[in-house]
Amino acid sequence: MKRYDVLVVGAGPAGLSAAVEAARLGLRVAVYDENARPGGQLFKQIHKFFGSREHKAKIRGNKIGEELLQEAAAAGVEVMLNAAVIGVFAEKEVAVRVNEQILCRQADALIIATGASENMVNFPGWTLPGVLGAGAAQTMMNLHGVKPGERILLLGSGNVGLVVSYQLLQAGCAVVAVVDALPRIGGYGVHAAKIARCGVPFYTSHTIVRAEGVNQVTGAVIGELDKDRKIIPGSEKHLAVDTICLAVGLSPLSLLCALAGCAMEDNPAKSGYVPLVNRYGETSVAGIFAAGDVSGIEEASAAMIEGRIAGLAAAQRLGFLTQEDLDARVAVQERALASLRQGMFAPGSRGQTFTATTEGCPLSQNLLRQGYLTDTELSAYPGVVWAEGLHPIIECTQNIPCNPCRDACPKQCITVGATAGQITALPIFDAQKGCTGCGLCVAACSGQAIFLVDEEAGEITLPYEFLPLPQKGEQGLALGRSGQEICAAEVVDVKTAKVFDQTNLLTIRVPVQYARQARFFRRAP
Amino acid sequence: MTRINEHPILGVYQKGEPVEFTFDGQPLRGRAGEPLALALKAAGVLIHRYTAKLRQPRGIFCAIGRCTDCVMIVDGRPNVRTCLTPLAAGMDVRTQYGRGEKQ
Ligand SMILES: Cc1cc2nc3c(=O)[nH]c(=O)nc-3n(C[C@H](O)[C@H](O)[C@H](O)COP(=O)(O)OP(=O)(O)OC[C@H]3O[C@@H](n4cnc5c(N)ncnc54)[C@H](O)[C@@H]3O)c2cc1C
Ligand code: SF4
Ligand code: SF4
Ligand code: FES
């Protein structure tokens, strides 16, 4: 039987990070993944990630995947694809299905990093062709270049639903509605705002009543929910859609942990049934570790850190690292993890309602319900300073773990938190630092929440990631934060640069009185 | 237009060469190596099978091999998950009724 020092199940960010750490310390490591491609969720995520530099923030998910794979190859990790681990037995023996064959493998330490599976909801018509999971939509458009549909209803407004909606727009699909049963949008306000300004309407406190169609989806009916989550009679609304995309949450894919005999718990803060783990990610079975979404749904940034910790701990168990050395290295990782786990979207904040940021700024209720900030709410935030001349307006108004805007600015005009660890603080713009209007912050912002504004000239520079790219001199319409058409606009500049990493900077000119409102450009039909 | 010609972030997709295959005997075109389910979708085919008892249509749901909604009869073999099967020239793909026994 083939043996390894460490066998990792799952080649997502958690599994690859674990493998790299262990292999760098000289262990013989293999990663098995049932998929034909490594990288787990990462290769479907073509947006710039949140976090800070050490979490690879500002880099697009697919690029992070490539970096991890290169690190794994350089460290001598063996990555085995199309290899589903289907059983875990005593003595860390595992059964792997490769093509129709079952192989047995053994390791001294096992790291389970199987990620998550998508939750489902039932409604009349949910089995019709044209109803699909958000992950399926991403696989189609981002891996294979096939549109999931033309007119799409997105069910679920968590980060997954918001990110997938944006990706659908990038793929050239129309997102007809984002529907959520909860009274507020679940994901980051900046993710919601970037689709709202493209004209995507949000229906919070709404649910799908039925999918219509005989052989495939030809429409959908949604309805508004009352306080008892019952559909308000007469509130039903028909939507002409051909595709219904479900993004109603993820659950840890922890079956292998249970099979391995690990003590498990049902923990809503971790979004489901998870193995109990200690500080090192070790389960109740000595030498079996769990890392990433499998031990609680979070982000790739957290998954990579948990993976590193598990990889280091496995090395210590096998005698490749002293306990002292392990604890010193883990402490560094734990600090990074703690900085991510702050603020209103942290796992520990689930179920709580917030009305203000930690700085005491009132949270925009309109952003939570409709996905955009109103003009009057805007001035309450430290990133919004109406200065003279060209300067950024930072419409980032919730405590999210993110700070690439700070790192991007060569003039140190933007700060996020008093110390490096406070990455959930709101970005602050300092007009005294001499902003040059370079636009680097606009392109770096993972939430596409920064605009350069020159009120006197009526010019707004905005991030633009759609095709076809408008041309200088082109006439069109300016849209407000809600996606409403507000005035005519002319494109006066289009900047693309390698440092902008595929985010183009579009400068539009509008009548000066609209400079505070215009936030998107629509090409003339 | 179901295929994305050029993507603002991903650029032009790396695709296999154009190949022909048949769906219920009718010739269709796709790209070699892409998942069969997506070649069908790009060609406008959404129904992959009908359920055994209620004869309800099913199509792609998860696209990663977990739900089995997308199974079809491929080159005579029933219950093939088309979302995981790479398209090859000349494949004979058929709608599956029930568990794949003759209609
Ligand atoms: C739409 C969307 C947007 C996101 N945006 C962000 C973001 O901006 N920033 C961020 O930090 N995070 C983001 N995330 C979250 C992030 O992608 C996940 O948290 C992260 O991928 C979890 O990593 P993981 O390694 O635990 O699991 P995964 O990435 O899910 O990898 C698990 C791997 O295990 C394999 N596997 C499962 N079972 C088996 C088995 N039995 N045998 C063999 N292999 C198996 C799977 O094939 C998979 O490759 C986003 C997620 C989604 C869906
Ligand atoms: S435009 Fe340039 S100088 Fe001004 S805040 Fe942004 S990054 Fe800094
Ligand atoms: S403004 Fe800064 S903190 Fe806010 S989303 Fe953009 S990069 Fe992140
Ligand atoms: S679509 Fe789910 S198995 Fe193919």
XYZ file of C-alpha atoms and ligand atoms in Angstrom:
701
model
C 0.000 0.000 0.000
C 1.273 3.478 -0.930
C 2.159 5.535 2.140
C 2.714 9.213 2.795
C 3.713 11.238 5.806
C 0.696 13.474 5.257
C -2.314 12.861 3.072
C -4.518 15.881 2.404
C -8.065 15.425 1.136
C -9.158 18.387 -0.991
C -7.007 20.672 -3.156
C -8.788 23.924 -2.281
C -7.051 26.840 -0.553
C -7.076 25.060 2.827
C -5.712 21.738 1.559
C -3.053 23.257 -0.689
C -1.854 25.628 2.056
C -1.611 22.725 4.509
C 0.326 20.639 2.010
C 2.764 23.435 1.216
C 3.606 24.047 4.895
C 4.175 20.371 5.632
C 6.155 19.704 2.449
C 8.401 22.703 3.056
C 9.404 21.098 6.334
C 10.520 17.998 4.475
C 7.460 15.758 4.817
C 6.231 13.519 2.021
C 2.827 15.013 1.191
C 0.068 14.131 -1.248
C -3.168 15.998 -1.957
C -6.104 14.058 -3.384
C -9.031 15.843 -5.012
C -12.105 14.403 -6.675
C -12.200 17.234 -9.175
C -10.419 17.239 -12.522
C -8.926 20.637 -11.626
C -7.175 21.642 -8.426
C -7.958 24.852 -6.516
C -11.380 24.092 -5.050
C -13.611 27.152 -5.148
C -10.771 29.469 -6.135
C -10.818 28.940 -9.889
C -14.412 30.041 -10.130
C -13.722 33.262 -8.224
C -12.572 35.795 -10.763
C -13.019 38.834 -8.524
C -10.407 40.566 -6.388
C -10.384 39.113 -2.907
C -10.827 40.917 0.377
C -8.440 40.681 3.301
C -5.023 42.243 3.585
C -1.784 41.675 1.733
C -0.750 38.627 3.765
C -4.099 37.027 2.873
C -3.436 37.734 -0.806
C -6.091 40.462 -0.879
C -6.665 42.377 -4.111
C -5.583 39.327 -6.094
C -8.319 37.566 -8.056
C -9.296 34.162 -6.663
C -8.212 32.256 -9.783
C -4.750 33.851 -9.572
C -4.484 32.891 -5.899
C -5.209 29.338 -7.001
C -2.390 29.468 -9.545
C 0.025 30.852 -6.937
C -0.863 28.098 -4.476
C -0.366 25.431 -7.121
C 3.053 26.803 -7.988
C 4.002 26.849 -4.310
C 2.811 23.261 -3.976
C 4.817 22.130 -7.006
C 7.929 23.930 -5.762
C 7.578 22.299 -2.351
C 7.336 18.839 -3.933
C 3.687 18.152 -3.118
C 2.083 15.356 -5.152
C -1.361 16.487 -6.368
C -3.625 13.666 -7.490
C -6.798 14.662 -9.367
C -9.977 12.769 -10.242
C -9.371 10.964 -6.963
C -12.347 10.915 -4.589
C -11.647 9.819 -1.042
C -14.637 7.687 -0.127
C -13.653 6.118 3.180
C -11.400 6.639 6.179
C -10.538 3.683 8.358
C -8.458 2.917 11.443
C -4.733 3.675 11.289
C -5.439 6.538 8.843
C -6.033 4.252 5.963
C -8.170 5.763 3.233
C -10.035 4.385 0.260
C -9.765 6.421 -2.930
C -11.838 6.018 -6.084
C -9.865 6.692 -9.243
C -11.668 5.931 -12.499
C -13.753 2.925 -11.522
C -11.025 1.554 -9.263
C -10.694 1.668 -5.498
C -7.177 2.263 -4.194
C -5.935 2.159 -0.611
C -3.556 4.724 0.816
C -2.090 5.224 4.257
C -0.543 8.210 5.997
C 0.789 9.153 9.408
C -1.339 12.284 9.435
C -4.529 13.057 7.567
C -5.759 16.569 6.819
C -9.378 16.773 5.744
C -10.039 19.933 3.704
C -13.092 18.931 1.704
C -14.747 22.361 1.765
C -18.493 22.795 1.521
C -21.548 21.800 -0.444
C -24.327 24.090 -1.581
C -27.619 24.214 0.270
C -30.837 23.681 -1.628
C -34.386 24.957 -1.288
C -37.586 23.417 -2.524
C -40.372 25.291 -4.252
C -42.856 24.243 -6.898
C -40.924 23.767 -10.114
C -37.485 23.593 -8.514
C -36.521 20.469 -10.452
C -37.119 22.037 -13.874
C -34.160 22.360 -16.216
C -33.050 25.989 -15.817
C -32.973 25.892 -12.011
C -29.379 25.519 -10.937
C -26.919 26.040 -8.133
C -24.746 29.154 -7.987
C -21.670 26.950 -8.199
C -23.000 25.403 -11.395
C -23.516 28.855 -12.891
C -19.923 29.747 -12.023
C -18.598 26.515 -13.490
C -20.438 27.188 -16.748
C -19.431 30.785 -17.282
C -16.057 31.073 -15.581
C -14.535 27.711 -16.401
C -16.174 26.854 -19.700
C -17.367 30.096 -21.261
C -21.018 29.091 -21.523
C -23.725 31.459 -20.278
C -25.983 29.861 -17.629
C -28.970 31.671 -19.152
C -30.052 34.995 -20.591
C -32.423 36.355 -17.918
C -31.688 35.232 -14.420
C -33.353 35.278 -11.033
C -30.817 34.964 -8.238
C -32.125 33.538 -4.988
C -29.963 34.529 -2.013
C -28.148 37.768 -1.198
C -25.166 36.477 0.762
C -21.713 37.136 -0.632
C -22.000 34.125 -2.921
C -25.264 35.400 -4.434
C -23.877 38.912 -4.835
C -20.580 37.809 -6.354
C -22.290 35.395 -8.737
C -24.757 38.112 -9.798
C -21.867 40.386 -10.689
C -20.124 37.582 -12.567
C -23.347 36.896 -14.488
C -23.416 40.541 -15.574
C -19.785 40.230 -16.663
C -20.686 37.160 -18.700
C -23.326 39.206 -20.507
C -26.445 37.840 -18.766
C -29.267 39.992 -17.397
C -29.853 39.627 -13.647
C -33.558 40.355 -13.345
C -33.737 40.240 -9.546
C -31.864 39.244 -6.416
C -34.370 37.814 -3.959
C -33.822 37.110 -0.265
C -36.273 35.973 2.391
C -34.469 37.937 5.076
C -35.290 41.616 5.545
C -31.712 42.587 4.770
C -29.010 41.782 2.257
C -26.720 39.144 3.735
C -23.427 39.913 1.990
C -21.109 42.903 1.966
C -22.690 46.239 1.100
C -19.934 46.972 -1.415
C -20.760 43.759 -3.323
C -24.458 44.719 -3.367
C -23.724 48.300 -4.428
C -21.724 47.290 -7.470
C -24.648 45.338 -8.908
C -27.328 47.806 -7.754
C -25.687 50.611 -9.761
C -25.844 48.402 -12.854
C -29.609 48.374 -12.363
C -30.151 45.022 -10.603
C -33.136 45.289 -8.229
C -33.111 43.675 -4.775
C -36.196 42.087 -3.286
C -35.524 41.595 0.438
C -38.290 39.978 2.568
C -39.311 38.147 -0.605
C -39.226 34.550 -1.673
C -39.860 32.504 -4.751
C -43.408 31.172 -4.950
C -42.884 28.936 -7.966
C -40.863 28.382 -11.078
C -42.996 28.330 -14.214
C -42.560 26.150 -17.253
C -43.280 22.633 -18.510
C -39.995 21.469 -20.009
C -37.779 24.265 -18.756
C -38.022 27.477 -16.754
C -40.012 30.113 -18.596
C -40.697 32.446 -15.672
C -40.913 32.805 -11.918
C -43.324 34.184 -9.369
C -41.998 35.889 -6.258
C -43.939 37.203 -3.273
C -43.330 39.391 -0.263
C -43.084 37.827 3.196
C -44.744 39.145 6.338
C -43.230 38.987 9.836
C -44.266 35.337 10.181
C -42.595 34.509 6.884
C -45.933 33.987 5.140
C -46.502 35.324 1.658
C -48.596 38.486 1.756
C -51.656 37.834 -0.445
C -51.641 40.015 -3.529
C -47.895 40.702 -3.311
C -47.042 38.117 -5.954
C -45.085 39.392 -8.899
C -44.285 37.617 -12.145
C -40.754 37.815 -13.544
C -39.820 36.831 -17.087
C -36.691 34.712 -16.538
C -35.245 31.599 -18.165
C -32.910 30.650 -15.327
C -33.182 30.522 -11.553
C -29.912 30.416 -9.725
C -29.803 29.269 -6.086
C -27.294 30.774 -3.679
C -28.875 29.897 -0.368
C -25.811 29.073 1.655
C -23.104 26.489 2.045
C -22.786 23.590 4.485
C -19.541 21.981 5.626
C -18.841 18.779 3.698
C -17.798 16.935 6.818
C -18.903 13.388 6.031
C -15.332 12.073 5.950
C -14.669 13.458 9.431
C -17.714 11.635 10.752
C -16.632 8.439 8.962
C -13.204 8.750 10.539
C -14.827 8.712 13.965
C -14.112 12.336 14.828
C -16.339 13.872 17.510
C -18.822 16.130 15.706
C -21.178 18.955 16.680
C -24.029 20.816 15.069
C -22.943 24.435 15.286
C -25.017 27.179 13.636
C -22.114 29.656 14.008
C -20.139 27.349 11.725
C -23.090 26.803 9.365
C -23.634 23.146 10.122
C -22.289 19.776 11.185
C -18.577 20.111 11.904
C -15.785 18.197 13.621
C -14.656 19.513 17.003
C -11.122 20.770 16.610
C -8.477 22.210 18.912
C -6.233 25.209 18.326
C -4.266 23.282 15.707
C -7.276 22.065 13.777
C -6.779 18.561 15.179
C -9.957 16.541 15.634
C -10.713 14.168 18.504
C -8.819 11.486 16.560
C -5.077 12.067 17.055
C -3.345 12.850 13.770
C -6.524 13.705 11.859
C -6.933 17.412 11.176
C -9.690 19.480 9.576
C -9.116 22.853 7.913
C -11.122 25.328 5.853
C -14.843 25.361 5.141
C -15.198 21.735 6.312
C -14.766 22.912 9.899
C -16.940 26.028 9.544
C -17.946 28.144 6.550
C -15.728 31.172 6.198
C -13.577 32.721 3.518
C -10.642 31.493 1.482
C -8.436 33.853 3.470
C -9.323 32.034 6.697
C -9.172 28.643 4.970
C -5.566 29.249 3.901
C -4.531 30.185 7.442
C -6.289 27.178 8.970
C -4.587 25.019 6.371
C -1.163 26.380 7.251
C -1.778 25.752 10.941
C -2.882 22.154 10.297
C 0.121 21.540 8.043
C 2.516 22.826 10.694
C 0.842 20.838 13.462
C 0.966 17.651 11.396
C 4.693 18.232 10.923
C 5.136 18.620 14.672
C 3.219 15.393 15.349
C 5.583 13.573 13.004
C 8.650 15.027 14.643
C 9.616 17.539 11.950
C 9.054 20.564 14.168
C 9.401 21.135 17.921
C 6.359 22.056 19.987
C 7.990 25.385 20.741
C 8.615 26.131 17.091
C 5.056 25.096 16.253
C 3.534 27.374 18.859
C 5.607 30.322 17.722
C 4.547 29.830 14.103
C 0.918 29.176 14.986
C 0.764 32.348 17.075
C 1.608 34.397 13.963
C -1.136 32.669 11.983
C -3.631 33.120 14.807
C -3.050 36.845 14.837
C -3.820 36.986 11.123
C -6.947 34.914 11.691
C -8.115 37.147 14.533
C -7.771 40.245 12.339
C -10.108 38.656 9.801
C -12.641 37.580 12.378
C -13.781 41.028 13.460
C -16.731 43.152 12.531
C -20.348 42.626 11.611
C -19.685 39.824 9.112
C -17.441 37.752 11.409
C -18.558 34.190 12.192
C -19.057 35.250 15.833
C -21.442 38.024 14.781
C -23.898 35.729 12.993
C -27.486 36.342 14.013
C -26.764 39.746 15.561
C -28.201 42.966 14.176
C -25.957 45.980 13.931
C -27.116 49.568 13.615
C -23.751 51.318 13.648
C -20.142 50.635 12.696
C -17.515 50.195 15.415
C -16.588 53.829 14.735
C -20.156 54.823 15.591
C -21.273 55.696 12.061
C -24.896 54.708 11.466
C -25.184 51.787 9.058
C -27.057 52.627 5.904
C -30.435 50.939 6.118
C -30.986 51.508 2.445
C -27.781 49.678 1.632
C -28.978 46.752 3.726
C -32.402 46.654 2.081
C -31.894 47.868 -1.477
C -28.193 47.559 -2.035
C -27.255 51.206 -2.378
C -26.408 54.227 -0.273
C -28.636 57.280 -0.528
C -27.119 60.709 -1.118
C -28.007 61.874 2.378
C -26.521 58.819 4.119
C -23.229 59.133 2.298
C -21.585 61.975 4.177
C -21.634 60.082 7.483
C -18.525 58.054 6.586
C -14.843 58.936 6.998
C -13.978 57.955 3.417
C -16.361 60.553 2.034
C -14.730 63.962 2.181
C -15.955 66.587 -0.257
C -12.634 68.280 -0.956
C -11.668 70.636 -3.757
C -10.169 69.332 -6.990
C -9.730 65.686 -7.875
C -9.963 63.279 -4.919
C -11.390 59.875 -4.026
C -14.826 59.300 -2.561
C -14.658 56.011 -0.655
C -18.151 54.529 -0.419
C -17.122 51.729 1.945
C -19.419 51.903 4.935
C -19.402 48.576 6.788
C -16.734 46.896 8.920
C -15.403 44.303 6.477
C -11.966 42.641 6.669
C -10.269 44.494 3.852
C -7.560 47.088 3.283
C -6.019 47.021 -0.229
C -7.056 50.674 -0.670
C -4.587 51.638 2.028
C -1.710 49.692 0.475
C -2.487 51.004 -2.990
C -2.026 54.691 -2.237
C 1.518 55.944 -2.870
C 0.731 59.137 -0.939
C -0.675 57.429 2.171
C -3.924 59.338 1.764
C -5.976 56.339 2.930
C -5.760 54.635 6.316
C -7.648 51.583 7.553
C -7.470 51.240 11.339
C -4.882 52.682 13.674
C -2.798 49.488 13.642
C -2.059 46.963 10.921
C -4.272 44.375 12.638
C -7.427 46.474 12.462
C -8.422 45.629 8.940
C -12.163 45.846 9.541
C -12.062 49.565 10.326
C -13.627 51.951 7.795
C -11.159 53.524 5.365
C -10.396 57.166 6.100
C -9.338 59.697 3.455
C -6.977 62.474 4.445
C -7.286 65.409 2.039
C -4.088 67.003 3.407
C -1.785 64.259 2.091
C -1.746 65.524 -1.464
C -3.755 63.027 -3.526
C -2.435 63.063 -7.102
C -5.528 61.467 -8.619
C -3.502 58.479 -9.831
C -6.490 56.147 -9.504
C -4.543 53.248 -8.016
C -6.989 53.057 -5.115
C -9.944 52.858 -7.524
C -8.460 49.858 -9.317
C -7.237 48.130 -6.140
C -10.511 48.311 -4.223
C -11.905 44.779 -3.999
C -15.372 46.208 -3.427
C -15.209 48.678 -6.340
C -16.311 51.274 -3.832
C -13.867 54.069 -4.660
C -14.555 56.819 -7.203
C -12.400 59.775 -8.124
C -14.529 62.867 -8.226
C -13.825 66.377 -9.429
C -16.926 68.294 -8.539
C -15.972 71.518 -10.277
C -15.356 69.718 -13.569
C -18.238 67.252 -13.173
C -15.841 64.362 -13.758
C -16.082 60.953 -12.139
C -13.601 58.111 -12.561
C -15.121 54.722 -11.907
C -13.954 51.094 -12.005
C -15.277 49.262 -15.073
C -15.017 45.519 -15.744
C -17.391 44.900 -18.637
C -17.119 44.417 -22.372
C -17.230 46.101 -24.766
C -15.118 48.784 -23.159
C -16.518 52.258 -23.896
C -14.294 54.518 -25.982
C -13.104 58.029 -25.284
C -15.617 60.494 -26.699
C -18.506 58.047 -26.459
C -21.857 59.460 -25.340
C -24.141 57.571 -22.994
C -26.042 57.792 -19.746
C -24.875 58.187 -16.178
C -26.584 55.912 -13.676
C -26.944 56.680 -9.988
C -26.177 54.296 -7.125
C -29.619 52.748 -7.501
C -29.081 52.073 -11.198
C -31.537 54.812 -12.195
C -30.626 56.853 -15.245
C -29.857 60.362 -14.055
C -28.289 62.349 -16.871
C -26.296 62.279 -20.099
C -22.601 61.469 -19.801
C -19.557 61.554 -22.035
C -16.543 59.302 -21.667
C -13.532 61.613 -21.411
C -10.857 59.046 -20.571
C -10.357 55.279 -20.432
C -7.302 53.926 -18.622
C -6.097 50.362 -18.660
C -2.827 49.297 -17.087
C -1.168 46.128 -15.910
C -1.191 47.332 -12.275
C -4.949 47.795 -12.492
C -5.283 44.038 -13.101
C -8.193 44.062 -15.581
C -10.107 46.816 -13.803
C -10.391 49.670 -16.273
C -10.762 53.241 -15.111
C -13.470 55.068 -16.947
C -13.718 58.832 -16.547
C -17.077 60.329 -17.445
C -18.205 63.954 -17.548
C -21.677 64.927 -16.354
C -23.366 68.255 -15.579
C -21.659 69.407 -12.354
C -24.768 69.122 -10.206
C -24.728 65.329 -10.759
C -21.093 64.731 -9.776
C -22.073 63.427 -6.352
C -24.618 60.994 -7.788
C -23.312 59.579 -11.064
C -21.658 56.207 -10.383
C -21.992 54.079 -13.513
C -21.938 54.550 -17.261
C -24.408 52.957 -19.620
C -23.553 52.950 -23.302
C -26.119 54.425 -25.627
C -28.275 51.558 -26.981
C -25.773 33.450 -27.905
C -24.990 31.018 -25.144
C -21.244 31.034 -25.609
C -19.206 33.905 -24.238
C -16.814 35.015 -26.958
C -14.645 37.301 -24.911
C -14.769 37.837 -21.169
C -13.737 41.109 -19.470
C -11.529 39.271 -16.968
C -10.800 35.886 -18.521
C -10.272 37.064 -22.078
C -10.759 34.461 -24.790
C -11.440 30.960 -23.484
C -8.970 28.209 -24.316
C -11.136 25.671 -26.096
C -10.627 22.395 -27.871
C -11.163 22.030 -31.583
C -14.728 21.982 -32.975
C -16.133 18.445 -33.148
C -19.406 16.837 -34.177
C -21.520 14.541 -32.034
C -25.112 13.417 -32.093
C -27.984 14.062 -29.715
C -30.877 11.619 -30.200
C -29.500 11.026 -33.663
C -29.372 14.681 -34.627
C -25.915 16.143 -35.412
C -24.606 18.899 -33.106
C -21.303 20.694 -32.736
C -19.244 21.364 -29.636
C -15.648 21.747 -28.548
C -13.490 18.704 -27.854
C -12.794 18.199 -24.151
C -15.466 20.505 -22.793
C -18.058 18.885 -20.513
C -20.666 17.193 -22.658
C -23.436 18.847 -20.613
C -22.141 22.276 -21.551
C -21.750 21.386 -25.215
C -25.421 20.414 -25.111
C -26.375 23.601 -23.306
C -24.490 25.739 -25.804
C -26.400 23.915 -28.527
C -29.693 24.711 -26.787
C -30.388 21.263 -25.278
C -31.575 21.620 -21.681
C -33.402 18.341 -21.042
C -31.058 15.457 -20.302
C -33.407 12.853 -18.945
C -36.929 12.100 -17.722
C -37.507 10.642 -14.252
C -38.650 7.034 -13.898
C -42.052 7.429 -12.247
C -43.368 10.888 -13.014
C -41.540 11.363 -16.320
C -40.387 14.810 -15.297
C -37.584 16.521 -17.214
C -34.201 17.073 -15.591
C -31.155 19.076 -16.653
C -27.878 20.410 -15.284
C -28.171 21.308 -11.616
C -24.784 21.133 -9.856
C -22.363 20.830 -12.801
C -19.820 19.082 -10.553
C -20.977 15.491 -10.518
C -22.932 15.490 -7.260
C -26.642 15.564 -8.122
C -26.926 13.043 -11.042
C -29.646 15.179 -12.657
C -27.606 15.378 -15.852
C -27.191 11.656 -16.607
C -27.798 10.442 -20.173
C -27.080 7.470 -22.389
C -23.646 8.024 -23.897
C -22.331 5.584 -26.515
C -24.875 3.062 -25.284
C -24.037 3.369 -21.583
C -26.841 4.709 -19.368
C -26.408 6.876 -16.233
C -23.377 8.774 -17.503
C -22.920 12.111 -15.684
C -22.588 14.420 -18.659
C -21.264 17.326 -16.586
C -18.118 15.292 -15.896
C -17.756 13.638 -19.311
C -15.397 15.365 -21.759
C -16.877 15.723 -25.238
C -15.199 13.646 -27.937
C -15.835 13.607 -31.677
C -18.576 11.230 -32.777
C -20.170 10.673 -29.367
C -23.658 9.204 -29.512
C -25.684 10.967 -26.819
C -29.256 10.082 -26.023
C -31.983 11.340 -23.702
C -32.387 8.913 -20.821
C -35.845 7.746 -19.772
C -36.033 6.422 -16.228
C -32.980 4.433 -15.318
C -31.959 3.891 -18.884
C -33.987 0.791 -19.741
C -35.487 0.896 -23.245
C -38.277 3.412 -23.682
C -19.171 32.924 -5.091
C -18.126 32.829 -4.012
C -17.340 33.961 -3.750
C -16.342 33.916 -2.785
N -15.593 35.039 -2.559
C -14.588 35.013 -1.647
C -13.748 36.166 -1.402
O -13.905 37.235 -2.003
N -12.771 36.069 -0.488
C -12.554 34.921 0.200
O -11.612 34.875 1.009
N -13.331 33.826 0.011
C -14.344 33.842 -0.904
N -15.146 32.739 -1.087
C -15.013 31.609 -0.188
C -13.936 30.658 -0.551
O -13.996 30.298 -1.907
C -14.049 29.416 0.329
O -14.195 29.800 1.672
C -12.815 28.573 0.215
O -12.674 28.109 -1.105
C -12.819 27.383 1.164
O -11.648 26.646 0.961
P -11.543 25.113 1.269
O -10.167 24.736 0.861
O -11.957 24.863 2.661
O -12.623 24.399 0.366
P -12.859 24.328 -1.226
O -12.268 25.474 -1.926
O -14.304 24.080 -1.389
O -12.044 23.021 -1.662
C -12.419 21.729 -1.249
C -11.877 20.719 -2.224
O -12.083 19.406 -1.703
C -12.451 18.526 -2.729
N -13.154 17.388 -2.145
C -14.314 17.404 -1.441
N -14.628 16.156 -1.039
C -13.653 15.345 -1.491
C -13.406 13.927 -1.387
N -14.216 13.134 -0.720
N -12.296 13.426 -1.982
C -11.433 14.232 -2.658
N -11.632 15.563 -2.770
C -12.711 16.116 -2.189
C -13.289 19.385 -3.651
O -13.298 18.871 -4.971
C -12.574 20.736 -3.571
O -11.622 20.872 -4.587
C -16.148 32.733 -2.053
C -16.925 31.598 -2.299
C -17.904 31.625 -3.285
C -18.729 30.390 -3.552
S -5.988 58.568 -6.351
Fe -3.887 57.856 -5.972
S -3.022 59.395 -4.588
Fe -5.231 59.717 -4.566
S -5.965 58.513 -2.833
Fe -6.108 57.183 -4.623
S -4.183 56.040 -4.670
Fe -3.909 57.819 -3.280
S -12.541 50.825 0.193
Fe -10.771 49.672 0.964
S -11.633 48.460 2.644
Fe -13.365 49.145 1.413
S -13.743 47.500 -0.056
Fe -12.365 48.979 -1.037
S -10.298 48.182 -0.651
Fe -11.674 47.168 0.794
S -25.293 18.330 -13.041
Fe -25.193 17.393 -11.093
S -24.162 15.497 -11.561
Fe -24.097 16.569 -13.434
